[in-house]
Tab-separated table of C-alpha atoms in Angstrom:
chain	number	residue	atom	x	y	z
A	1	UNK	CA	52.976	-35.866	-117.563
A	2	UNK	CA	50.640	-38.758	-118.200
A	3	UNK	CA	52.056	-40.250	-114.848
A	4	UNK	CA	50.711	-37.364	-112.952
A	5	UNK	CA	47.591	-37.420	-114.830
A	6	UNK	CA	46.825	-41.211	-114.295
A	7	UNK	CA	48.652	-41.781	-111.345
A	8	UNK	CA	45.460	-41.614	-108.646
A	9	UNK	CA	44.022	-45.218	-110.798
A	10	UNK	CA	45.785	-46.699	-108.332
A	11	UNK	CA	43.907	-45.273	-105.502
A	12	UNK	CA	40.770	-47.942	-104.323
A	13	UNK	CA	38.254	-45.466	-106.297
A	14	UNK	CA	38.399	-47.385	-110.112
A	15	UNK	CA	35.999	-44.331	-111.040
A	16	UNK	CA	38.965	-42.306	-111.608
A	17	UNK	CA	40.619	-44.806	-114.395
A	18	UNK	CA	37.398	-44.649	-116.651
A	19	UNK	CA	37.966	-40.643	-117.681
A	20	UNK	CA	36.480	-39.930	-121.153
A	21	UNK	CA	38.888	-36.901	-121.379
A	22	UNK	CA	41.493	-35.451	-119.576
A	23	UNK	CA	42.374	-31.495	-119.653
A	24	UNK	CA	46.193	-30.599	-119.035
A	25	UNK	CA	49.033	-28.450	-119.775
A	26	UNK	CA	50.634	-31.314	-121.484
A	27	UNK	CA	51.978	-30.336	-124.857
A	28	UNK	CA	54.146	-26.987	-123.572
A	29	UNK	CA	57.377	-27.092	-124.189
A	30	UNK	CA	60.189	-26.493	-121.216
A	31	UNK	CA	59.765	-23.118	-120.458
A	32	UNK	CA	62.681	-20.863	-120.039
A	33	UNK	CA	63.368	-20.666	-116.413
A	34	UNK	CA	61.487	-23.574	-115.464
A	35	UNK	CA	62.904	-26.175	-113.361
A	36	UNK	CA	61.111	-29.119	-114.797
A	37	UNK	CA	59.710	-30.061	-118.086
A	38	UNK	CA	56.157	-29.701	-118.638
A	39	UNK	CA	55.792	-32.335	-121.574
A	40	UNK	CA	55.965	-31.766	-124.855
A	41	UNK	CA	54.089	-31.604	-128.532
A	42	UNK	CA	56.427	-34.791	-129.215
A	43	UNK	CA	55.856	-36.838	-125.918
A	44	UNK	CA	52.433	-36.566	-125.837
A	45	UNK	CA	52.259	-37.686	-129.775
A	46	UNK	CA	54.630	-40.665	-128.096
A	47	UNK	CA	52.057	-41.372	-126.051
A	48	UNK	CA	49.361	-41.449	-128.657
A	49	UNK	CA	51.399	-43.524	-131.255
A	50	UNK	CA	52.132	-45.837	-128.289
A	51	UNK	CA	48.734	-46.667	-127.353
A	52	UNK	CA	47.539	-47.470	-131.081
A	53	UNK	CA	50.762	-49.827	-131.554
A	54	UNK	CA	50.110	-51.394	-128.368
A	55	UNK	CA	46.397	-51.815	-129.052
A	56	UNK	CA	44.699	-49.873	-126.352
A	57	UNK	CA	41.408	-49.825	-125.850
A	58	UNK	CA	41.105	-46.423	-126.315
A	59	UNK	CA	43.314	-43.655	-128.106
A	60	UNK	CA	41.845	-39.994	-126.684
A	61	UNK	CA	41.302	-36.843	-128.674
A	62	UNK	CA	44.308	-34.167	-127.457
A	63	UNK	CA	44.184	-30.514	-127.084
A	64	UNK	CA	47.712	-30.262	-128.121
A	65	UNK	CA	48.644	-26.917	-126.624
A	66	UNK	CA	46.556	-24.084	-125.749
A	67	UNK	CA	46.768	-22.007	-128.680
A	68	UNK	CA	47.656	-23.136	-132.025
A	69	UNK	CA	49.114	-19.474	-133.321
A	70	UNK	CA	52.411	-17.495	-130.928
A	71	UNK	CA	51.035	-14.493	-130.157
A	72	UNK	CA	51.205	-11.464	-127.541
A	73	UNK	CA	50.023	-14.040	-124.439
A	74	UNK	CA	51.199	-15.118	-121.252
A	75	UNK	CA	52.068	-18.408	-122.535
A	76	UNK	CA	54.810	-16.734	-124.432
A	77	UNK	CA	56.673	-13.765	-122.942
A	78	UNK	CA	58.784	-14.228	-119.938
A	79	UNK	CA	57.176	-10.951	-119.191
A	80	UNK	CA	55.014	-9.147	-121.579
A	81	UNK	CA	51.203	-8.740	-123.000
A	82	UNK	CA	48.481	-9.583	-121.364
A	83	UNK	CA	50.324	-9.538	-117.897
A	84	UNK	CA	52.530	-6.175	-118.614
A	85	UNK	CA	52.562	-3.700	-121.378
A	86	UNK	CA	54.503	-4.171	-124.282
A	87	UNK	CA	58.181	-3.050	-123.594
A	88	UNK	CA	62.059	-4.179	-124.311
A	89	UNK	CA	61.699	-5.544	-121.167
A	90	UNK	CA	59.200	-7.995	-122.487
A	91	UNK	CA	62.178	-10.652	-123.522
A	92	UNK	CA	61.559	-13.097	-126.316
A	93	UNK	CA	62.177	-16.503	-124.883
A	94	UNK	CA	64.003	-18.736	-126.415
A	95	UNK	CA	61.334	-21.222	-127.005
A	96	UNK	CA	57.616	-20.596	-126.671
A	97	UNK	CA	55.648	-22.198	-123.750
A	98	UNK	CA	52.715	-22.944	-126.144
A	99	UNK	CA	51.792	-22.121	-129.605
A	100	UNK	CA	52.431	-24.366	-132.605
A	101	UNK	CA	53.297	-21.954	-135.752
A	102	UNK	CA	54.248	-18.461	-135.489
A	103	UNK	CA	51.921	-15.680	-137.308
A	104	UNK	CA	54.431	-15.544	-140.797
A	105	UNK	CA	53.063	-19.314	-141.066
A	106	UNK	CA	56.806	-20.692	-139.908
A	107	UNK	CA	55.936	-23.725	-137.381
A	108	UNK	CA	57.807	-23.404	-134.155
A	109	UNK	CA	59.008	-26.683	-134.875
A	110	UNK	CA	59.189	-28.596	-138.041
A	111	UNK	CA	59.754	-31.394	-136.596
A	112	UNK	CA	56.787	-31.498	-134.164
A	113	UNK	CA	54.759	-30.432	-137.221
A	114	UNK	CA	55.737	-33.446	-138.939
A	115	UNK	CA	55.238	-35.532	-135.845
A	116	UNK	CA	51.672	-33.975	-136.054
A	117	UNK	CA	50.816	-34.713	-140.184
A	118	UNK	CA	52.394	-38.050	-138.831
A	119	UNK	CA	49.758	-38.855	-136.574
A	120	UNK	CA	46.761	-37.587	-138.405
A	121	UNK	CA	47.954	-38.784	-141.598
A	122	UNK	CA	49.830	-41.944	-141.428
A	123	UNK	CA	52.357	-40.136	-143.580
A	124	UNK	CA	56.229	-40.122	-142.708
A	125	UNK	CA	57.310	-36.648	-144.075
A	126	UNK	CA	60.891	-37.708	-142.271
A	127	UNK	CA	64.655	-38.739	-143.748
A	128	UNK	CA	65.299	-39.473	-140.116
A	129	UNK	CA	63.782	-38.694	-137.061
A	130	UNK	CA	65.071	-39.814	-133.585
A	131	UNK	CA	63.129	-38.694	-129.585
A	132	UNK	CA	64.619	-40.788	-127.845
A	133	UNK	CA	61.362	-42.092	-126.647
A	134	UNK	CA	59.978	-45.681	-125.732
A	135	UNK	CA	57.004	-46.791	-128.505
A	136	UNK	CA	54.772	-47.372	-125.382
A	137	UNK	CA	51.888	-45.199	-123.715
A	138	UNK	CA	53.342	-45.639	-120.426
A	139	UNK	CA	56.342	-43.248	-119.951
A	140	UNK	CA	56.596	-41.473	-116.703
A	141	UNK	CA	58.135	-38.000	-118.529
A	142	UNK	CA	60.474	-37.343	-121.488
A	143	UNK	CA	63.289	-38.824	-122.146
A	144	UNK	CA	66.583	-37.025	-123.826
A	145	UNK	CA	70.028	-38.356	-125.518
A	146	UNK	CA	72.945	-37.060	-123.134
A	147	UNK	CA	75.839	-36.468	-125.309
A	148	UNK	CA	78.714	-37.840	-123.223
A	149	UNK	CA	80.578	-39.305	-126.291
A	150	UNK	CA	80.198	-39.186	-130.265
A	151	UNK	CA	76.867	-40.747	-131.959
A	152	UNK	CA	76.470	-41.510	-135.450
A	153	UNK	CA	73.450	-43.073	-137.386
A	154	UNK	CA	72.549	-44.209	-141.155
A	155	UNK	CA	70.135	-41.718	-142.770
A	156	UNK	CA	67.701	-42.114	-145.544
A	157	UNK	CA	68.615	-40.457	-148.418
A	158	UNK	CA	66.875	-37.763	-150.025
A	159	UNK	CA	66.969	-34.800	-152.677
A	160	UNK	CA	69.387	-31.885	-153.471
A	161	UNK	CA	67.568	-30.304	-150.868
A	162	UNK	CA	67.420	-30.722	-146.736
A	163	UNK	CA	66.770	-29.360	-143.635
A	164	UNK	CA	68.212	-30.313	-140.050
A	165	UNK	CA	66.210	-29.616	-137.360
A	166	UNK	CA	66.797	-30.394	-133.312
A	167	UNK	CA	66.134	-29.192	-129.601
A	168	UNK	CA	69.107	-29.147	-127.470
A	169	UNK	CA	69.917	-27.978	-123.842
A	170	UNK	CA	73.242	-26.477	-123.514
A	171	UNK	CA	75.272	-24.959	-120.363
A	172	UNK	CA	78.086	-23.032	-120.501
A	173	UNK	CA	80.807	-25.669	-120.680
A	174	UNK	CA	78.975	-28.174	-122.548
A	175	UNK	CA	78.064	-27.642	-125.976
A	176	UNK	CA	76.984	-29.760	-129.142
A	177	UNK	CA	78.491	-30.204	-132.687
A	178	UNK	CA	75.891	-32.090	-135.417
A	179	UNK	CA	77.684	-33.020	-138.093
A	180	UNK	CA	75.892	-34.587	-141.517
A	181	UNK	CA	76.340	-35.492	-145.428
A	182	UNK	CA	78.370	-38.405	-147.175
A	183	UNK	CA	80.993	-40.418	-145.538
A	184	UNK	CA	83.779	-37.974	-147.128
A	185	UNK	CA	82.086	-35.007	-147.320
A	186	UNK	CA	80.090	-33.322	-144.135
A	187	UNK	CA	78.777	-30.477	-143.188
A	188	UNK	CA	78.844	-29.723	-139.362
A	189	UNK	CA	77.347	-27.146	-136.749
A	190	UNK	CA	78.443	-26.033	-133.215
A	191	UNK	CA	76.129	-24.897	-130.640
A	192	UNK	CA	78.223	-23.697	-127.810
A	193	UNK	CA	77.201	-20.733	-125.129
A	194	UNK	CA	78.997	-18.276	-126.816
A	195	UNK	CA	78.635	-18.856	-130.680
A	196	UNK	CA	76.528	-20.982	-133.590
A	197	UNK	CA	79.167	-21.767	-136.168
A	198	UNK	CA	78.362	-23.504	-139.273
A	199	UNK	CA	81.178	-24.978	-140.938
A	200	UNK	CA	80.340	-26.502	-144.504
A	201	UNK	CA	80.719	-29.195	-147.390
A	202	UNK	CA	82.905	-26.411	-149.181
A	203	UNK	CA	84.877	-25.125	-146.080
A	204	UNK	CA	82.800	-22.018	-145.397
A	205	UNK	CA	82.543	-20.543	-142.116
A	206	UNK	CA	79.995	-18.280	-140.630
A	207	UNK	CA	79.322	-17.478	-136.935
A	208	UNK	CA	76.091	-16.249	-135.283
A	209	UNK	CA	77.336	-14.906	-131.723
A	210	UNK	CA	74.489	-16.275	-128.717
A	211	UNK	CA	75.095	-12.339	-126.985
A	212	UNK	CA	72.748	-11.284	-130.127
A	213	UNK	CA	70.067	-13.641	-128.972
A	214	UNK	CA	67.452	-12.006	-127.154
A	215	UNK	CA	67.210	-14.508	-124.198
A	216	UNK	CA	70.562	-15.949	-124.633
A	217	UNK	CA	70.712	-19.748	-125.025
A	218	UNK	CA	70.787	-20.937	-121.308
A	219	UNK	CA	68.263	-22.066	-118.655
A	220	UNK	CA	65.781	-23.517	-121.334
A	221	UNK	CA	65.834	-25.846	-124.456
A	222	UNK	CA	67.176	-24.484	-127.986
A	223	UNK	CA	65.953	-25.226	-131.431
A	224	UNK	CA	68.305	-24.689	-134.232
A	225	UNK	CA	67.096	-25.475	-137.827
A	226	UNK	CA	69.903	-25.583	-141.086
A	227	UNK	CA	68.138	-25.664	-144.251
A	228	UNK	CA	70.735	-26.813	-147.330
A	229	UNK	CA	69.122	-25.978	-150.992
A	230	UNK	CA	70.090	-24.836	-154.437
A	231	UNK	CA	71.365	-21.995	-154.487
A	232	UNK	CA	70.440	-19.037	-157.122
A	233	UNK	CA	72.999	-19.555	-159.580
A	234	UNK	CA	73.716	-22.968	-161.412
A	235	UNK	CA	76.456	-24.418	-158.935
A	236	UNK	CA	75.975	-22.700	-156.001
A	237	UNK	CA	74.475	-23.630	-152.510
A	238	UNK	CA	72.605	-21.595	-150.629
A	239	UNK	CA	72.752	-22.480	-146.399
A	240	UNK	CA	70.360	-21.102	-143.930
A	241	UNK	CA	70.648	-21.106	-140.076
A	242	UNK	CA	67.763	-20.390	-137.473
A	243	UNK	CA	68.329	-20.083	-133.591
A	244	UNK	CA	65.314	-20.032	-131.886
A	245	UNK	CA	63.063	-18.292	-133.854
A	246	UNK	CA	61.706	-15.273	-132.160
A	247	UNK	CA	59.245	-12.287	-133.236
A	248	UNK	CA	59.324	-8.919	-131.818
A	249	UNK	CA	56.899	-7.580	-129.315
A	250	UNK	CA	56.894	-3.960	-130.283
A	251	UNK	CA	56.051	-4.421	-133.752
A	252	UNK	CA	52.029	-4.842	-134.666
A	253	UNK	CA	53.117	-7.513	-136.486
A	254	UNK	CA	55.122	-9.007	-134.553
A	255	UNK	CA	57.283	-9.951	-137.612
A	256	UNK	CA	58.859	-12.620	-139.952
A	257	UNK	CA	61.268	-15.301	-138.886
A	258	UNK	CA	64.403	-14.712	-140.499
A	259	UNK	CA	67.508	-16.442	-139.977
A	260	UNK	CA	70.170	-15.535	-138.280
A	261	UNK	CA	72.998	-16.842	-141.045
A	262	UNK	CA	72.544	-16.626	-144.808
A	263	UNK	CA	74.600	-17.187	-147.300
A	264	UNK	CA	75.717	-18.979	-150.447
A	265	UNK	CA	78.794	-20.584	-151.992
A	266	UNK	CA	79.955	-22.149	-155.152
A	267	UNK	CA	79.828	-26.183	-155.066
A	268	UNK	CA	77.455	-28.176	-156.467
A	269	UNK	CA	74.104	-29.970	-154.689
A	270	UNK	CA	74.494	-33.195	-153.803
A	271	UNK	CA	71.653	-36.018	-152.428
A	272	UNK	CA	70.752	-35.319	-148.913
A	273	UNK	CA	73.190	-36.664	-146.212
A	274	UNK	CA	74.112	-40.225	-145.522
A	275	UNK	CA	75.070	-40.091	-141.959
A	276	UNK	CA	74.433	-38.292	-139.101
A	277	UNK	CA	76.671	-37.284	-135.959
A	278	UNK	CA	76.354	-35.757	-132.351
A	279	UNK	CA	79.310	-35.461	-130.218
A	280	UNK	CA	80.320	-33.421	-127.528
A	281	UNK	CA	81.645	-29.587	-127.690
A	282	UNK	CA	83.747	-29.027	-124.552
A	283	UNK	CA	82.849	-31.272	-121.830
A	284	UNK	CA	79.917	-34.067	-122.148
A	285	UNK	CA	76.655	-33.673	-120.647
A	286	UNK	CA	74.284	-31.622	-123.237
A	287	UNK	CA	70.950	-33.117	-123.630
A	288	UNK	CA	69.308	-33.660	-127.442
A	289	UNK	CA	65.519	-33.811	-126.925
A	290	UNK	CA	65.306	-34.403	-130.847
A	291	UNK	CA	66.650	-34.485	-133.972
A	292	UNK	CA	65.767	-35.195	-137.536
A	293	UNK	CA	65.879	-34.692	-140.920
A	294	UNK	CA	63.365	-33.529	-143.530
A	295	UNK	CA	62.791	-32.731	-147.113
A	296	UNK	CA	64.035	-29.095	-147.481
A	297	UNK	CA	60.091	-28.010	-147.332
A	298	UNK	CA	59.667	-29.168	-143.804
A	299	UNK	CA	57.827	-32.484	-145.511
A	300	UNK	CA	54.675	-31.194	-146.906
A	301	UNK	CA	55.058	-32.604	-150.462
A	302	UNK	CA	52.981	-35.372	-151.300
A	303	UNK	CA	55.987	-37.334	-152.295
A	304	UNK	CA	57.534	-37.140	-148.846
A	305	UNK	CA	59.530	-40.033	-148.480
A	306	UNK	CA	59.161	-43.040	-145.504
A	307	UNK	CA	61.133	-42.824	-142.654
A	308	UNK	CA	64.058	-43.941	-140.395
A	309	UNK	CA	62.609	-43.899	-136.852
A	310	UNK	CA	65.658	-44.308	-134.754
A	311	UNK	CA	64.552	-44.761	-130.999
């Protein structure tokens, strides 16, 4: 995006490279649909990390996205309020276009939200945290991990409690399976076009079938979230699974963002995870956009730990 925006300083008028602000759409996520990625909250934080650590002159103030709070707007429904009445044919998509944090308080993203307390803190809420993006201010657009063979990275390690968190672009013959914890001992999900199965330290199994989701999980990028914590009883862990967290546009409310697998099992918390893996579910070619780990809050403590920045 920032190519398109600065691109005409090349032109002979040098009137056009001395902007004190620049308006733009920058910030939305890949819309469902779209053919082309419109930036992102990540990318453009790229950009503004990359211009401080490369000394520029001049870091701007962002508008971010155009509304901080999801709500009943164009720049969420595929079709929907304000454009069309509120209906079941105003589909959910699987990502919003804009919006940082949902109504219920959940952040679309954890892991842009910690990207943003990054940048206006200084503080690293992350365990790991990879974007696959340059540390410069000069990328021409985003830039993704294609999974065409099996990745595997150290990870800081942190508490009894953990949450995994990444945006992934799927098709229907080429899925994803993360896979986490100590070298003997992992935990592992699969994202394919049909079903979300998390598999865990213990053995458990439990499946989340895609047909349930609202818009599906193709044509647009997916975030899926695993939170790992103690569970209620001494000796027992309790797993959570989100897949694109979506509201509903018929109730007032529009809702609470509730996962779509629960449970818990006997075995006992252990440290957060060790190592990290990405490999390839049927054939290769699935994208990662991001991935990362955080404290099982999302990172707000004030004891948030420093991170790995894997790039």
């Amino acid at each position: 995006w920032n190519q398109q925006i600065f691109s005409e300083c090349n032109s002979t008028d040098s009137s056009t490279c001395s902007r004190g602000a620049v308006v733009t759409e920058a910030g939305a996520r890949w819309y469902q649909g779209a053919g082309a990625d419109m930036g992102s909250p990540a990318t453009v934080l790229n950009y503004l990390r990359g211009l401080k650590d490369n000394q520029a002159p001049f870091v701007p103030g962002v508008m971010l996205a155009w509304e901080l709070m999801v709500g009943n707007s164009n720049t969420r429904w595929i079709g929907g309020p304000p454009c069309d009445p509120a209906s079941t044919a105003a589909r959910e998509p699987m990502v919003p276009w804009c919006g940082l944090l949902f109504p219920d308080g959940t952040p679309v993203s954890y892991t842009e939200a910690g990207l943003v307390r990054q940048h206006l803190t200084g503080r690293d809420p992350f365990l790991f945290i990879s974007t696959w993006l340059e540390d410069r201010g000069n990328l021409s657009g985003d830039e993704y991990l294609t999974v065409n063979r099996s990745w595997s990275w150290p990870v800081t390690k942190g508490g009894p409690g953990y949450m995994v968190e990444a945006a992934a672009l799927i098709t229907g013959d080429a899925g994803l399976i993360f896979a986490w914890g100590q070298a003997k001992d992992t935990a592992q999900l699969s994202f394919a076009a049909e079903n979300l199965t998390l598999v865990t330290n213990a053995g458990a199994r439990a499946t989340f079938h895609t047909a349930h989701a609202e818009a599906g999980v193709l044509g647009g990028w997916s975030i899926v979230r695993v939170i790992c914590s103690p569970g209620s009883r001494t000796g027992t862990i309790r797993w959570r699974v989100w897949l694109n967290p979506v509201l509903s546009a018929l109730d007032p409310t529009l809702g609470t963002i509730d996962p779509v697998i629960e449970f818990e099992e006997t075995d006992s918390p252990t440290a957060g995870p060790e190592l990290l893996k990405i490999e390839p579910l049927g054939v290769s070619g699935a994208l990662v956009d991001y991935i990362s780990i955080l404290p099982e809050d999302g990172g707000v403590s004030p004891a948030a730990p420093r991170p790995l920045i894997v790039v």
